[in-house]
Coordinates of C-alpha atoms in Angstrom, one line a residue:
X1 CA -78.3 -18.8 -40.6
X2 CA -78.9 -20.2 -37.1
X3 CA -81.4 -22.7 -38.5
X4 CA -78.7 -24.0 -41.0
X5 CA -76.1 -24.2 -38.2
X6 CA -78.5 -26.2 -36.1
X7 CA -79.8 -28.4 -38.9
X8 CA -76.2 -29.4 -39.9
X9 CA -75.1 -30.1 -36.3
X10 CA -72.4 -27.4 -36.4
X11 CA -71.1 -26.5 -33.0
X12 CA -70.3 -22.9 -32.3
X13 CA -68.6 -21.1 -29.5
X14 CA -70.8 -20.6 -26.4
X15 CA -70.0 -17.4 -24.7
X16 CA -69.8 -17.6 -20.9
X17 CA -72.9 -16.5 -19.0
X18 CA -72.8 -14.5 -15.9
X19 CA -69.1 -14.8 -15.3
X20 CA -67.1 -11.8 -14.3
X21 CA -68.4 -8.3 -13.7
X22 CA -71.2 -6.3 -15.3
X23 CA -68.8 -5.0 -18.0
X24 CA -67.8 -8.5 -19.0
X25 CA -71.4 -9.7 -19.1
X26 CA -72.4 -6.7 -21.3
X27 CA -69.5 -7.4 -23.6
X28 CA -70.4 -11.1 -23.9
X29 CA -74.0 -10.1 -24.6
X30 CA -72.9 -7.8 -27.4
X31 CA -70.6 -10.5 -28.9
X32 CA -73.5 -13.1 -28.7
X33 CA -75.6 -10.7 -30.7
X34 CA -73.0 -10.4 -33.4
X35 CA -72.8 -14.2 -34.0
X36 CA -72.5 -15.5 -36.7
X37 CA -69.6 -13.2 -37.6
X38 CA -69.5 -11.9 -41.2
X39 CA -65.8 -11.7 -42.2
X40 CA -64.2 -10.3 -45.3
X41 CA -60.6 -11.3 -45.8
X42 CA -58.1 -9.7 -48.1
X43 CA -54.4 -9.6 -48.6
X44 CA -54.8 -6.6 -50.9
X45 CA -54.1 -3.0 -49.8
X46 CA -56.2 -0.5 -51.8
X47 CA -56.0 3.3 -51.9
X48 CA -59.3 4.8 -51.0
X49 CA -59.6 8.6 -50.8
X50 CA -55.8 8.9 -50.4
X51 CA -55.9 6.4 -47.6
X52 CA -54.5 2.9 -47.7
X53 CA -56.9 0.2 -46.5
X54 CA -57.0 -3.5 -46.6
X55 CA -60.0 -4.7 -48.5
X56 CA -61.7 -6.2 -51.5
X57 CA -62.7 -4.3 -54.6
X58 CA -66.1 -5.2 -56.0
X59 CA -68.1 -3.6 -58.9
X60 CA -70.3 -1.9 -56.4
X61 CA -67.5 -0.6 -54.2
X62 CA -64.9 -1.6 -51.6
X63 CA -65.4 -3.9 -48.6
X64 CA -62.9 -2.8 -46.0
X65 CA -61.6 -5.5 -43.6
X66 CA -61.1 -3.1 -40.7
X67 CA -64.4 -1.2 -41.2
X68 CA -66.9 -2.5 -38.7
X69 CA -69.7 -1.3 -41.0
X70 CA -68.4 -3.7 -43.7
X71 CA -67.3 -6.7 -41.7
X72 CA -66.9 -8.3 -38.3
X73 CA -63.2 -9.0 -38.6
X74 CA -62.1 -6.5 -35.9
X75 CA -64.8 -7.7 -33.5
X76 CA -63.7 -11.3 -34.0
X77 CA -60.0 -10.5 -33.7
X78 CA -60.6 -8.6 -30.5
X79 CA -62.7 -11.4 -29.1
X80 CA -60.1 -14.1 -29.9
X81 CA -56.9 -12.3 -29.0
X82 CA -57.9 -9.7 -26.4
X83 CA -60.9 -10.8 -24.4
X84 CA -61.3 -14.5 -24.8
X85 CA -57.7 -15.8 -25.3
X86 CA -57.6 -17.8 -22.0
X87 CA -60.9 -19.4 -22.8
X88 CA -59.6 -20.3 -26.2
X89 CA -56.5 -21.9 -24.7
X90 CA -58.6 -23.8 -22.1
X91 CA -61.1 -25.1 -24.6
X92 CA -58.3 -26.2 -27.0
X93 CA -56.5 -28.0 -24.2
X94 CA -59.4 -29.5 -22.3
X95 CA -61.7 -30.3 -25.1
X96 CA -60.1 -30.5 -28.5
X97 CA -56.7 -32.0 -27.5
X98 CA -58.4 -34.4 -25.1
X99 CA -60.8 -35.6 -27.8
X100 CA -57.9 -36.0 -30.2
X101 CA -55.8 -37.9 -27.6
X102 CA -58.7 -40.2 -26.7
X103 CA -59.3 -40.9 -30.4
X104 CA -55.7 -41.8 -31.0
X105 CA -55.4 -43.9 -27.9
X106 CA -58.6 -45.8 -28.8
X107 CA -57.0 -46.5 -32.2
X108 CA -53.9 -47.9 -30.5
X109 CA -55.9 -50.1 -28.2
X110 CA -58.2 -51.5 -30.8
X111 CA -55.7 -52.1 -33.6
X112 CA -54.8 -55.8 -34.1
X113 CA -51.2 -56.8 -33.5

């Protein structure tokens, strides 16, 4: 999978190295090892052993969205919302928005009147 990502020039999130305490470093290392995340999405609630779960029904069984043995949704959600939200905001503002703004400004400057 990493070879395909590299060969196609796909940029993926780079987790910070050595920032914060040992606990943060260990958490980032664990998240790096989980990349690329395998996520199953579903808007269906199924009843499984008298318990309601969000998941997908396949001929071989059920893939549960919240079950970490079935998918990385919970890990990805926790990373985005709980542990790396500020970094997500900073990258969005400092990189993505600035690239968008520069692209738009370059279009305004180079367009003929």
